[in-house]
């Protein structure tokens, strides 16, 4: 792996999993997303993974119009690389999900590498009070939800974004998803270096045990050798533990309120920057340096 001691921190600023009533610090409006994205970049994030929401209800909104109020302001406020979601929310159709990346042609876009059960209903055990009716419905209905990412869906997103020079953050929620990346690599539809984001702890995907992390890394090493740049995200309470383990194995890391609302046990993160800051301290404590946006572009070979 290039620049062995430089670690790329990706920050996933708001996402489409957590709902407003779960944390008052979850950025919802365009101004909140701008402020927290720029704050995360100033703290050390060199890649910003972005979703959009309805500014009033907080519902995930995947229309290009919903991204327009904050994208230019973020670009004006930081040189971190922009990474636009093509996952949207797991309820959305792929033609809807790909639109913002197709319109804004970002340096990076997420690409979910397989269909999974996407369980969020268990969060209802923890949260009883909701400001908006859609929140408990959104969570409860995931009991019967399949986050669809068929080979055709993936190919559709690849072909839609390829001409734009956009590179992908390959979201791999399980070992099979690594083989799906290999399938598209063998067909020449994706080009190294592959930015592989291993996702741990989503109900329906792989767990958060160190053996799971080892298994993902071993399999990716066997399938891709040095043709990939590994990164990990741990959902919820596993976030920092998974990141620290992977960093020690040469991996890059993702934090942010999309993946976890917490800064520590029972302590809500007051913003995204607080998680990036803590991650930086952990990495520097382990003897690593945090990659700058320029170094991240070099490591991931982004179009700039
Ligand atoms: C577990 C994460 N929500 C994965 C994700 O970020 C998906 C996407 O936006 O395409
Ligand atoms: Zn996302």
PDB file of C-alpha atoms and ligand atoms in Angstrom:
ATOM      1  CA  UNK A   1       0.000   0.000   0.000  1.00  0.00           C
ATOM      2  CA  UNK A   2       1.233   3.450  -0.991  1.00  0.00           C
ATOM      3  CA  UNK A   3       2.529   5.784   1.727  1.00  0.00           C
ATOM      4  CA  UNK A   4       2.189   3.084   4.378  1.00  0.00           C
ATOM      5  CA  UNK A   5       1.937   5.435   7.331  1.00  0.00           C
ATOM      6  CA  UNK A   6      -0.583   7.854   5.854  1.00  0.00           C
ATOM      7  CA  UNK A   7      -4.152   7.042   6.840  1.00  0.00           C
ATOM      8  CA  UNK A   8      -7.144   8.472   4.942  1.00  0.00           C
ATOM      9  CA  UNK A   9     -10.030   9.510   7.168  1.00  0.00           C
ATOM     10  CA  UNK A  10     -13.381   9.546   5.378  1.00  0.00           C
ATOM     11  CA  UNK A  11     -16.201  11.332   7.193  1.00  0.00           C
ATOM     12  CA  UNK A  12     -19.802  10.333   6.476  1.00  0.00           C
ATOM     13  CA  UNK A  13     -21.600  13.460   7.591  1.00  0.00           C
ATOM     14  CA  UNK A  14     -25.314  12.638   7.833  1.00  0.00           C
ATOM     15  CA  UNK A  15     -26.333   9.490   5.899  1.00  0.00           C
ATOM     16  CA  UNK A  16     -29.843   8.090   5.601  1.00  0.00           C
ATOM     17  CA  UNK A  17     -29.913   5.581   8.461  1.00  0.00           C
ATOM     18  CA  UNK A  18     -30.176   7.630  11.631  1.00  0.00           C
ATOM     19  CA  UNK A  19     -33.256   9.802  12.103  1.00  0.00           C
ATOM     20  CA  UNK A  20     -33.488  13.308  13.651  1.00  0.00           C
ATOM     21  CA  UNK A  21     -34.983  12.179  16.970  1.00  0.00           C
ATOM     22  CA  UNK A  22     -31.983   9.939  17.660  1.00  0.00           C
ATOM     23  CA  UNK A  23     -29.626  12.901  18.095  1.00  0.00           C
ATOM     24  CA  UNK A  24     -30.064  16.664  18.044  1.00  0.00           C
ATOM     25  CA  UNK A  25     -26.536  16.842  16.580  1.00  0.00           C
ATOM     26  CA  UNK A  26     -27.406  14.977  13.350  1.00  0.00           C
ATOM     27  CA  UNK A  27     -27.031  17.598  10.564  1.00  0.00           C
ATOM     28  CA  UNK A  28     -30.283  17.937   8.596  1.00  0.00           C
ATOM     29  CA  UNK A  29     -30.413  21.328   6.893  1.00  0.00           C
ATOM     30  CA  UNK A  30     -28.013  22.423   4.141  1.00  0.00           C
ATOM     31  CA  UNK A  31     -26.293  24.901   6.466  1.00  0.00           C
ATOM     32  CA  UNK A  32     -25.844  22.244   9.160  1.00  0.00           C
ATOM     33  CA  UNK A  33     -24.384  19.821   6.588  1.00  0.00           C
ATOM     34  CA  UNK A  34     -22.008  22.526   5.287  1.00  0.00           C
ATOM     35  CA  UNK A  35     -20.854  23.529   8.763  1.00  0.00           C
ATOM     36  CA  UNK A  36     -20.272  19.944   9.898  1.00  0.00           C
ATOM     37  CA  UNK A  37     -18.611  18.844   6.651  1.00  0.00           C
ATOM     38  CA  UNK A  38     -16.147  21.735   6.731  1.00  0.00           C
ATOM     39  CA  UNK A  39     -15.557  21.135  10.444  1.00  0.00           C
ATOM     40  CA  UNK A  40     -14.819  17.458   9.772  1.00  0.00           C
ATOM     41  CA  UNK A  41     -12.367  18.380   7.013  1.00  0.00           C
ATOM     42  CA  UNK A  42     -10.599  20.891   9.267  1.00  0.00           C
ATOM     43  CA  UNK A  43     -10.256  18.110  11.860  1.00  0.00           C
ATOM     44  CA  UNK A  44      -8.554  15.813   9.339  1.00  0.00           C
ATOM     45  CA  UNK A  45     -11.106  14.176   7.038  1.00  0.00           C
ATOM     46  CA  UNK A  46      -9.828  14.179   3.444  1.00  0.00           C
ATOM     47  CA  UNK A  47     -12.895  12.496   1.909  1.00  0.00           C
ATOM     48  CA  UNK A  48     -16.448  13.687   2.715  1.00  0.00           C
ATOM     49  CA  UNK A  49     -19.247  11.171   2.112  1.00  0.00           C
ATOM     50  CA  UNK A  50     -22.481  13.078   1.556  1.00  0.00           C
ATOM     51  CA  UNK A  51     -26.219  12.385   1.597  1.00  0.00           C
ATOM     52  CA  UNK A  52     -29.027  14.941   1.523  1.00  0.00           C
ATOM     53  CA  UNK A  53     -32.149  15.274   3.638  1.00  0.00           C
ATOM     54  CA  UNK A  54     -35.425  17.185   3.675  1.00  0.00           C
ATOM     55  CA  UNK A  55     -34.483  20.255   5.771  1.00  0.00           C
ATOM     56  CA  UNK A  56     -37.755  20.136   7.754  1.00  0.00           C
ATOM     57  CA  UNK A  57     -38.513  16.461   8.344  1.00  0.00           C
ATOM     58  CA  UNK A  58     -34.981  15.109   7.963  1.00  0.00           C
ATOM     59  CA  UNK A  59     -36.172  12.433   5.548  1.00  0.00           C
ATOM     60  CA  UNK A  60     -33.510  11.177   3.123  1.00  0.00           C
ATOM     61  CA  UNK A  61     -33.766  13.090  -0.160  1.00  0.00           C
ATOM     62  CA  UNK A  62     -31.838  11.834  -3.184  1.00  0.00           C
ATOM     63  CA  UNK A  63     -32.875  14.500  -5.683  1.00  0.00           C
ATOM     64  CA  UNK A  64     -29.986  16.536  -7.178  1.00  0.00           C
ATOM     65  CA  UNK A  65     -31.883  19.642  -6.033  1.00  0.00           C
ATOM     66  CA  UNK A  66     -31.457  18.553  -2.437  1.00  0.00           C
ATOM     67  CA  UNK A  67     -27.661  18.445  -2.835  1.00  0.00           C
ATOM     68  CA  UNK A  68     -27.355  21.762  -4.692  1.00  0.00           C
ATOM     69  CA  UNK A  69     -27.741  24.067  -1.627  1.00  0.00           C
ATOM     70  CA  UNK A  70     -24.699  22.596   0.192  1.00  0.00           C
ATOM     71  CA  UNK A  71     -22.272  21.109  -2.376  1.00  0.00           C
ATOM     72  CA  UNK A  72     -20.779  24.377  -3.726  1.00  0.00           C
ATOM     73  CA  UNK A  73     -20.458  25.792  -0.202  1.00  0.00           C
ATOM     74  CA  UNK A  74     -18.565  22.713   0.985  1.00  0.00           C
ATOM     75  CA  UNK A  75     -16.276  22.867  -2.053  1.00  0.00           C
ATOM     76  CA  UNK A  76     -15.621  26.550  -1.346  1.00  0.00           C
ATOM     77  CA  UNK A  77     -14.800  25.781   2.289  1.00  0.00           C
ATOM     78  CA  UNK A  78     -12.436  22.803   1.969  1.00  0.00           C
ATOM     79  CA  UNK A  79     -10.292  20.907  -0.556  1.00  0.00           C
ATOM     80  CA  UNK A  80     -11.379  17.564   0.831  1.00  0.00           C
ATOM     81  CA  UNK A  81     -12.585  15.157  -1.872  1.00  0.00           C
ATOM     82  CA  UNK A  82     -16.362  14.987  -2.327  1.00  0.00           C
ATOM     83  CA  UNK A  83     -17.930  11.530  -2.190  1.00  0.00           C
ATOM     84  CA  UNK A  84     -21.617  11.462  -3.148  1.00  0.00           C
ATOM     85  CA  UNK A  85     -23.795   8.542  -2.139  1.00  0.00           C
ATOM     86  CA  UNK A  86     -25.436   6.296  -4.729  1.00  0.00           C
ATOM     87  CA  UNK A  87     -26.939   4.296  -1.888  1.00  0.00           C
ATOM     88  CA  UNK A  88     -29.362   7.005  -0.883  1.00  0.00           C
ATOM     89  CA  UNK A  89     -31.731   5.235   1.476  1.00  0.00           C
ATOM     90  CA  UNK A  90     -32.207   1.454   1.190  1.00  0.00           C
ATOM     91  CA  UNK A  91     -35.831   2.042   0.135  1.00  0.00           C
ATOM     92  CA  UNK A  92     -34.929   3.931  -3.048  1.00  0.00           C
ATOM     93  CA  UNK A  93     -34.734   2.605  -6.634  1.00  0.00           C
ATOM     94  CA  UNK A  94     -31.328   2.591  -8.350  1.00  0.00           C
ATOM     95  CA  UNK A  95     -32.282   5.118 -11.092  1.00  0.00           C
ATOM     96  CA  UNK A  96     -33.206   7.572  -8.351  1.00  0.00           C
ATOM     97  CA  UNK A  97     -30.134   6.743  -6.271  1.00  0.00           C
ATOM     98  CA  UNK A  98     -27.615   7.397  -9.054  1.00  0.00           C
ATOM     99  CA  UNK A  99     -28.907  10.835 -10.094  1.00  0.00           C
ATOM    100  CA  UNK A 100     -26.831  13.149  -7.836  1.00  0.00           C
ATOM    101  CA  UNK A 101     -23.558  11.404  -8.752  1.00  0.00           C
ATOM    102  CA  UNK A 102     -24.513  11.523 -12.438  1.00  0.00           C
ATOM    103  CA  UNK A 103     -25.319  15.254 -12.240  1.00  0.00           C
ATOM    104  CA  UNK A 104     -22.450  16.467 -10.036  1.00  0.00           C
ATOM    105  CA  UNK A 105     -19.720  14.079 -11.338  1.00  0.00           C
ATOM    106  CA  UNK A 106     -17.879  13.928  -7.993  1.00  0.00           C
ATOM    107  CA  UNK A 107     -14.331  12.590  -7.490  1.00  0.00           C
ATOM    108  CA  UNK A 108     -15.822   9.700  -5.523  1.00  0.00           C
ATOM    109  CA  UNK A 109     -19.225   8.053  -5.295  1.00  0.00           C
ATOM    110  CA  UNK A 110     -20.277   5.163  -3.090  1.00  0.00           C
ATOM    111  CA  UNK A 111     -21.249   1.876  -4.765  1.00  0.00           C
ATOM    112  CA  UNK A 112     -22.953  -0.869  -2.768  1.00  0.00           C
ATOM    113  CA  UNK A 113     -21.608  -4.206  -3.895  1.00  0.00           C
ATOM    114  CA  UNK A 114     -24.513  -6.548  -3.169  1.00  0.00           C
ATOM    115  CA  UNK A 115     -28.066  -6.862  -1.929  1.00  0.00           C
ATOM    116  CA  UNK A 116     -28.574  -7.314   1.805  1.00  0.00           C
ATOM    117  CA  UNK A 117     -31.261  -7.372   4.454  1.00  0.00           C
ATOM    118  CA  UNK A 118     -30.789  -3.955   6.012  1.00  0.00           C
ATOM    119  CA  UNK A 119     -32.078  -4.200   9.582  1.00  0.00           C
ATOM    120  CA  UNK A 120     -32.721  -0.984  11.527  1.00  0.00           C
ATOM    121  CA  UNK A 121     -35.887  -2.164  13.315  1.00  0.00           C
ATOM    122  CA  UNK A 122     -33.845  -3.161  16.395  1.00  0.00           C
ATOM    123  CA  UNK A 123     -33.149   0.556  16.956  1.00  0.00           C
ATOM    124  CA  UNK A 124     -36.810   0.867  17.961  1.00  0.00           C
ATOM    125  CA  UNK A 125     -35.881  -0.852  21.223  1.00  0.00           C
ATOM    126  CA  UNK A 126     -33.690   2.120  22.114  1.00  0.00           C
ATOM    127  CA  UNK A 127     -35.807   5.031  20.882  1.00  0.00           C
ATOM    128  CA  UNK A 128     -39.448   5.520  21.835  1.00  0.00           C
ATOM    129  CA  UNK A 129     -39.997   9.233  21.340  1.00  0.00           C
ATOM    130  CA  UNK A 130     -39.997  10.501  17.753  1.00  0.00           C
ATOM    131  CA  UNK A 131     -40.576  14.056  16.469  1.00  0.00           C
ATOM    132  CA  UNK A 132     -41.810  12.841  13.055  1.00  0.00           C
ATOM    133  CA  UNK A 133     -44.214  10.009  12.187  1.00  0.00           C
ATOM    134  CA  UNK A 134     -42.024   8.787   9.321  1.00  0.00           C
ATOM    135  CA  UNK A 135     -39.187   7.863  11.740  1.00  0.00           C
ATOM    136  CA  UNK A 136     -40.648   4.776  13.511  1.00  0.00           C
ATOM    137  CA  UNK A 137     -42.260   3.653  10.219  1.00  0.00           C
ATOM    138  CA  UNK A 138     -38.909   3.967   8.408  1.00  0.00           C
ATOM    139  CA  UNK A 139     -37.189   1.838  11.069  1.00  0.00           C
ATOM    140  CA  UNK A 140     -39.939  -0.755  11.549  1.00  0.00           C
ATOM    141  CA  UNK A 141     -40.361  -1.465   7.838  1.00  0.00           C
ATOM    142  CA  UNK A 142     -36.712  -2.554   7.558  1.00  0.00           C
ATOM    143  CA  UNK A 143     -37.813  -5.879   9.056  1.00  0.00           C
ATOM    144  CA  UNK A 144     -38.988  -6.728   5.546  1.00  0.00           C
ATOM    145  CA  UNK A 145     -36.477  -4.614   3.607  1.00  0.00           C
ATOM    146  CA  UNK A 146     -33.902  -5.860   1.092  1.00  0.00           C
ATOM    147  CA  UNK A 147     -31.383  -3.168   0.122  1.00  0.00           C
ATOM    148  CA  UNK A 148     -31.323  -4.109  -3.555  1.00  0.00           C
ATOM    149  CA  UNK A 149     -28.025  -3.985  -5.438  1.00  0.00           C
ATOM    150  CA  UNK A 150     -28.287  -6.552  -8.213  1.00  0.00           C
ATOM    151  CA  UNK A 151     -25.456  -7.069 -10.719  1.00  0.00           C
ATOM    152  CA  UNK A 152     -27.592  -5.111 -13.173  1.00  0.00           C
ATOM    153  CA  UNK A 153     -28.064  -2.270 -10.666  1.00  0.00           C
ATOM    154  CA  UNK A 154     -24.322  -2.114 -10.020  1.00  0.00           C
ATOM    155  CA  UNK A 155     -23.540  -2.200 -13.750  1.00  0.00           C
ATOM    156  CA  UNK A 156     -26.098   0.568 -14.305  1.00  0.00           C
ATOM    157  CA  UNK A 157     -24.370   2.830 -11.771  1.00  0.00           C
ATOM    158  CA  UNK A 158     -20.931   1.948 -13.167  1.00  0.00           C
ATOM    159  CA  UNK A 159     -21.938   2.759 -16.728  1.00  0.00           C
ATOM    160  CA  UNK A 160     -23.759   5.951 -15.649  1.00  0.00           C
ATOM    161  CA  UNK A 161     -20.788   7.388 -13.751  1.00  0.00           C
ATOM    162  CA  UNK A 162     -17.811   5.931 -15.591  1.00  0.00           C
ATOM    163  CA  UNK A 163     -17.363   8.664 -18.208  1.00  0.00           C
ATOM    164  CA  UNK A 164     -17.241  11.270 -15.416  1.00  0.00           C
ATOM    165  CA  UNK A 165     -13.920   9.998 -14.074  1.00  0.00           C
ATOM    166  CA  UNK A 166     -15.656   9.304 -10.763  1.00  0.00           C
ATOM    167  CA  UNK A 167     -13.969   6.649  -8.642  1.00  0.00           C
ATOM    168  CA  UNK A 168     -16.012   4.424  -6.379  1.00  0.00           C
ATOM    169  CA  UNK A 169     -16.070   3.750  -2.660  1.00  0.00           C
ATOM    170  CA  UNK A 170     -16.998   0.035  -2.943  1.00  0.00           C
ATOM    171  CA  UNK A 171     -19.254  -0.648   0.070  1.00  0.00           C
ATOM    172  CA  UNK A 172     -18.714  -4.285   1.029  1.00  0.00           C
ATOM    173  CA  UNK A 173     -21.052  -5.446   3.783  1.00  0.00           C
ATOM    174  CA  UNK A 174     -19.893  -9.082   3.539  1.00  0.00           C
ATOM    175  CA  UNK A 175     -17.241 -11.335   1.994  1.00  0.00           C
ATOM    176  CA  UNK A 176     -19.422 -12.087  -1.051  1.00  0.00           C
ATOM    177  CA  UNK A 177     -19.322  -8.395  -1.923  1.00  0.00           C
ATOM    178  CA  UNK A 178     -15.534  -8.586  -2.324  1.00  0.00           C
ATOM    179  CA  UNK A 179     -16.049 -11.331  -4.904  1.00  0.00           C
ATOM    180  CA  UNK A 180     -18.565  -9.063  -6.658  1.00  0.00           C
ATOM    181  CA  UNK A 181     -15.916  -6.355  -6.903  1.00  0.00           C
ATOM    182  CA  UNK A 182     -13.541  -9.015  -8.304  1.00  0.00           C
ATOM    183  CA  UNK A 183     -16.180  -9.958 -10.888  1.00  0.00           C
ATOM    184  CA  UNK A 184     -16.372  -6.387 -12.199  1.00  0.00           C
ATOM    185  CA  UNK A 185     -12.586  -6.026 -12.062  1.00  0.00           C
ATOM    186  CA  UNK A 186     -12.176  -9.170 -14.175  1.00  0.00           C
ATOM    187  CA  UNK A 187     -14.642  -7.720 -16.690  1.00  0.00           C
ATOM    188  CA  UNK A 188     -12.610  -4.487 -16.802  1.00  0.00           C
ATOM    189  CA  UNK A 189     -15.597  -2.428 -15.635  1.00  0.00           C
ATOM    190  CA  UNK A 190     -13.670  -1.073 -12.648  1.00  0.00           C
ATOM    191  CA  UNK A 191     -10.026  -0.024 -12.548  1.00  0.00           C
ATOM    192  CA  UNK A 192      -7.435  -0.180  -9.748  1.00  0.00           C
ATOM    193  CA  UNK A 193      -6.687   1.215  -7.282  1.00  0.00           C
ATOM    194  CA  UNK A 194      -9.968  -0.042  -5.829  1.00  0.00           C
ATOM    195  CA  UNK A 195     -11.182   1.967  -2.813  1.00  0.00           C
ATOM    196  CA  UNK A 196     -12.788  -0.848  -0.813  1.00  0.00           C
ATOM    197  CA  UNK A 197     -14.897   0.244   2.163  1.00  0.00           C
ATOM    198  CA  UNK A 198     -15.557  -2.768   4.388  1.00  0.00           C
ATOM    199  CA  UNK A 199     -18.773  -2.194   6.358  1.00  0.00           C
ATOM    200  CA  UNK A 200     -19.003  -3.954   9.728  1.00  0.00           C
ATOM    201  CA  UNK A 201     -22.002  -4.196  12.052  1.00  0.00           C
ATOM    202  CA  UNK A 202     -25.018  -3.519   9.832  1.00  0.00           C
ATOM    203  CA  UNK A 203     -27.734  -6.041  10.750  1.00  0.00           C
ATOM    204  CA  UNK A 204     -27.849  -8.230   7.626  1.00  0.00           C
ATOM    205  CA  UNK A 205     -24.117  -7.882   6.903  1.00  0.00           C
ATOM    206  CA  UNK A 206     -20.913  -9.134   8.545  1.00  0.00           C
ATOM    207  CA  UNK A 207     -20.403  -8.654  12.297  1.00  0.00           C
ATOM    208  CA  UNK A 208     -17.845  -6.612  14.236  1.00  0.00           C
ATOM    209  CA  UNK A 209     -15.663  -9.365  15.703  1.00  0.00           C
ATOM    210  CA  UNK A 210     -11.890  -9.049  15.090  1.00  0.00           C
ATOM    211  CA  UNK A 211     -12.133 -12.346  13.174  1.00  0.00           C
ATOM    212  CA  UNK A 212     -14.591 -10.661  10.786  1.00  0.00           C
ATOM    213  CA  UNK A 213     -12.115  -7.831  10.193  1.00  0.00           C
ATOM    214  CA  UNK A 214      -9.257 -10.302   9.674  1.00  0.00           C
ATOM    215  CA  UNK A 215     -11.377 -12.350   7.283  1.00  0.00           C
ATOM    216  CA  UNK A 216     -12.275  -9.273   5.188  1.00  0.00           C
ATOM    217  CA  UNK A 217      -8.625  -8.200   5.018  1.00  0.00           C
ATOM    218  CA  UNK A 218      -7.279 -11.685   4.221  1.00  0.00           C
ATOM    219  CA  UNK A 219      -9.864 -12.177   1.476  1.00  0.00           C
ATOM    220  CA  UNK A 220      -9.257  -8.738  -0.058  1.00  0.00           C
ATOM    221  CA  UNK A 221      -5.477  -9.307  -0.003  1.00  0.00           C
ATOM    222  CA  UNK A 222      -5.964 -12.650  -1.786  1.00  0.00           C
ATOM    223  CA  UNK A 223      -8.371 -11.240  -4.397  1.00  0.00           C
ATOM    224  CA  UNK A 224      -6.753  -7.874  -5.088  1.00  0.00           C
ATOM    225  CA  UNK A 225      -3.132  -7.919  -3.871  1.00  0.00           C
ATOM    226  CA  UNK A 226      -1.932  -4.294  -3.951  1.00  0.00           C
ATOM    227  CA  UNK A 227      -4.590  -3.225  -6.463  1.00  0.00           C
ATOM    228  CA  UNK A 228      -6.825  -1.954  -3.636  1.00  0.00           C
ATOM    229  CA  UNK A 229      -6.865   0.653  -0.904  1.00  0.00           C
ATOM    230  CA  UNK A 230      -8.629  -0.757   2.116  1.00  0.00           C
ATOM    231  CA  UNK A 231     -10.893   1.237   4.385  1.00  0.00           C
ATOM    232  CA  UNK A 232     -13.328   0.247   7.101  1.00  0.00           C
ATOM    233  CA  UNK A 233     -16.354   1.551   8.904  1.00  0.00           C
ATOM    234  CA  UNK A 234     -17.873   0.139  12.078  1.00  0.00           C
ATOM    235  CA  UNK A 235     -21.546   0.845  12.724  1.00  0.00           C
ATOM    236  CA  UNK A 236     -22.536   2.317  16.073  1.00  0.00           C
ATOM    237  CA  UNK A 237     -20.512   1.501  19.173  1.00  0.00           C
ATOM    238  CA  UNK A 238     -17.965  -0.532  17.170  1.00  0.00           C
ATOM    239  CA  UNK A 239     -16.802   2.503  15.168  1.00  0.00           C
ATOM    240  CA  UNK A 240     -13.487   3.347  16.852  1.00  0.00           C
ATOM    241  CA  UNK A 241     -12.578  -0.218  17.798  1.00  0.00           C
ATOM    242  CA  UNK A 242     -12.951  -1.427  14.200  1.00  0.00           C
ATOM    243  CA  UNK A 243     -11.087   1.620  12.850  1.00  0.00           C
ATOM    244  CA  UNK A 244      -8.158   1.244  15.268  1.00  0.00           C
ATOM    245  CA  UNK A 245      -7.820  -2.457  14.460  1.00  0.00           C
ATOM    246  CA  UNK A 246      -7.901  -1.889  10.714  1.00  0.00           C
ATOM    247  CA  UNK A 247      -5.460   1.027  10.888  1.00  0.00           C
ATOM    248  CA  UNK A 248      -3.020  -1.294  12.635  1.00  0.00           C
ATOM    249  CA  UNK A 249      -3.404  -3.641   9.683  1.00  0.00           C
ATOM    250  CA  UNK A 250      -2.651  -0.921   7.114  1.00  0.00           C
ATOM    251  CA  UNK A 251      -6.207   0.214   6.544  1.00  0.00           C
ATOM    252  CA  UNK A 252      -7.853   3.577   6.126  1.00  0.00           C
ATOM    253  CA  UNK A 253     -10.884   4.554   8.204  1.00  0.00           C
ATOM    254  CA  UNK A 254     -14.367   6.065   8.003  1.00  0.00           C
ATOM    255  CA  UNK A 255     -16.186   7.834  10.821  1.00  0.00           C
ATOM    256  CA  UNK A 256     -19.139  10.249  10.923  1.00  0.00           C
ATOM    257  CA  UNK A 257     -22.709  10.522  12.219  1.00  0.00           C
ATOM    258  CA  UNK A 258     -23.993   8.450   9.294  1.00  0.00           C
ATOM    259  CA  UNK A 259     -22.278   5.419  10.799  1.00  0.00           C
ATOM    260  CA  UNK A 260     -22.455   6.196  14.536  1.00  0.00           C
ATOM    261  CA  UNK A 261     -24.062   8.918  16.654  1.00  0.00           C
ATOM    262  CA  UNK A 262     -21.650   8.259  19.525  1.00  0.00           C
ATOM    263  CA  UNK A 263     -18.320   9.675  20.666  1.00  0.00           C
ATOM    264  CA  UNK A 264     -18.072   7.189  23.547  1.00  0.00           C
ATOM    265  CA  UNK A 265     -20.276   4.904  25.668  1.00  0.00           C
ATOM    266  CA  UNK A 266     -23.528   6.842  26.315  1.00  0.00           C
ATOM    267  CA  UNK A 267     -21.947  10.054  24.960  1.00  0.00           C
ATOM    268  CA  UNK A 268     -23.532  11.529  21.827  1.00  0.00           C
ATOM    269  CA  UNK A 269     -21.034  13.099  19.414  1.00  0.00           C
ATOM    270  CA  UNK A 270     -21.772  16.881  19.371  1.00  0.00           C
ATOM    271  CA  UNK A 271     -20.736  16.966  15.693  1.00  0.00           C
ATOM    272  CA  UNK A 272     -18.793  15.074  13.009  1.00  0.00           C
ATOM    273  CA  UNK A 273     -15.545  16.925  13.763  1.00  0.00           C
ATOM    274  CA  UNK A 274     -15.466  15.463  17.279  1.00  0.00           C
ATOM    275  CA  UNK A 275     -15.332  11.937  15.829  1.00  0.00           C
ATOM    276  CA  UNK A 276     -12.657  12.899  13.280  1.00  0.00           C
ATOM    277  CA  UNK A 277     -10.657  14.539  16.044  1.00  0.00           C
ATOM    278  CA  UNK A 278     -10.851  11.441  18.247  1.00  0.00           C
ATOM    279  CA  UNK A 279      -9.899   9.264  15.257  1.00  0.00           C
ATOM    280  CA  UNK A 280      -6.898  11.482  14.562  1.00  0.00           C
ATOM    281  CA  UNK A 281      -5.755  11.144  18.171  1.00  0.00           C
ATOM    282  CA  UNK A 282      -6.093   7.356  17.973  1.00  0.00           C
ATOM    283  CA  UNK A 283      -4.155   7.194  14.695  1.00  0.00           C
ATOM    284  CA  UNK A 284      -1.386   9.537  15.850  1.00  0.00           C
ATOM    285  CA  UNK A 285      -1.281   7.560  19.096  1.00  0.00           C
ATOM    286  CA  UNK A 286      -0.612   4.468  16.975  1.00  0.00           C
ATOM    287  CA  UNK A 287       2.193   6.302  15.187  1.00  0.00           C
ATOM    288  CA  UNK A 288       0.353   7.073  11.959  1.00  0.00           C
ATOM    289  CA  UNK A 289      -0.115  10.349  10.127  1.00  0.00           C
ATOM    290  CA  UNK A 290      -3.473  11.527   8.815  1.00  0.00           C
ATOM    291  CA  UNK A 291      -3.443  11.938   5.027  1.00  0.00           C
ATOM    292  CA  UNK A 292      -4.113  15.382   3.634  1.00  0.00           C
ATOM    293  CA  UNK A 293      -6.609  15.796   0.759  1.00  0.00           C
ATOM    294  CA  UNK A 294      -3.674  15.967  -1.686  1.00  0.00           C
ATOM    295  CA  UNK A 295      -2.200  12.750  -0.286  1.00  0.00           C
ATOM    296  CA  UNK A 296      -5.613  11.056  -0.353  1.00  0.00           C
ATOM    297  CA  UNK A 297      -6.026  12.028  -4.023  1.00  0.00           C
ATOM    298  CA  UNK A 298      -2.621  10.527  -4.772  1.00  0.00           C
ATOM    299  CA  UNK A 299      -3.293   7.302  -2.837  1.00  0.00           C
ATOM    300  CA  UNK A 300      -6.751   6.848  -4.425  1.00  0.00           C
ATOM    301  CA  UNK A 301      -5.719   8.316  -7.809  1.00  0.00           C
ATOM    302  CA  UNK A 302      -8.651  10.729  -7.847  1.00  0.00           C
ATOM    303  CA  UNK A 303      -9.282  13.059 -10.776  1.00  0.00           C
ATOM    304  CA  UNK A 304      -8.842  16.163  -8.541  1.00  0.00           C
TER     305      UNK A 304
HETATM  306  C1  LIG B   1     -23.414   1.643   6.032  1.00  0.00           C
HETATM  307  C2  LIG B   1     -23.364   2.859   5.215  1.00  0.00           C
HETATM  308  N1  LIG B   1     -24.534   3.580   5.269  1.00  0.00           N
HETATM  309  C3  LIG B   1     -22.961   2.590   3.826  1.00  0.00           C
HETATM  310  C4  LIG B   1     -23.205   3.723   2.905  1.00  0.00           C
HETATM  311  O1  LIG B   1     -22.736   4.803   3.110  1.00  0.00           O
HETATM  312  C5  LIG B   1     -24.000   3.414   1.703  1.00  0.00           C
HETATM  313  C6  LIG B   1     -24.094   4.539   0.666  1.00  0.00           C
HETATM  314  O2  LIG B   1     -24.253   5.686   1.040  1.00  0.00           O
HETATM  315  O3  LIG B   1     -24.035   4.215  -0.508  1.00  0.00           O
HETATM  316 ZN1  LIG B   2     -23.822   6.627   2.795  1.00  0.00          ZN
END
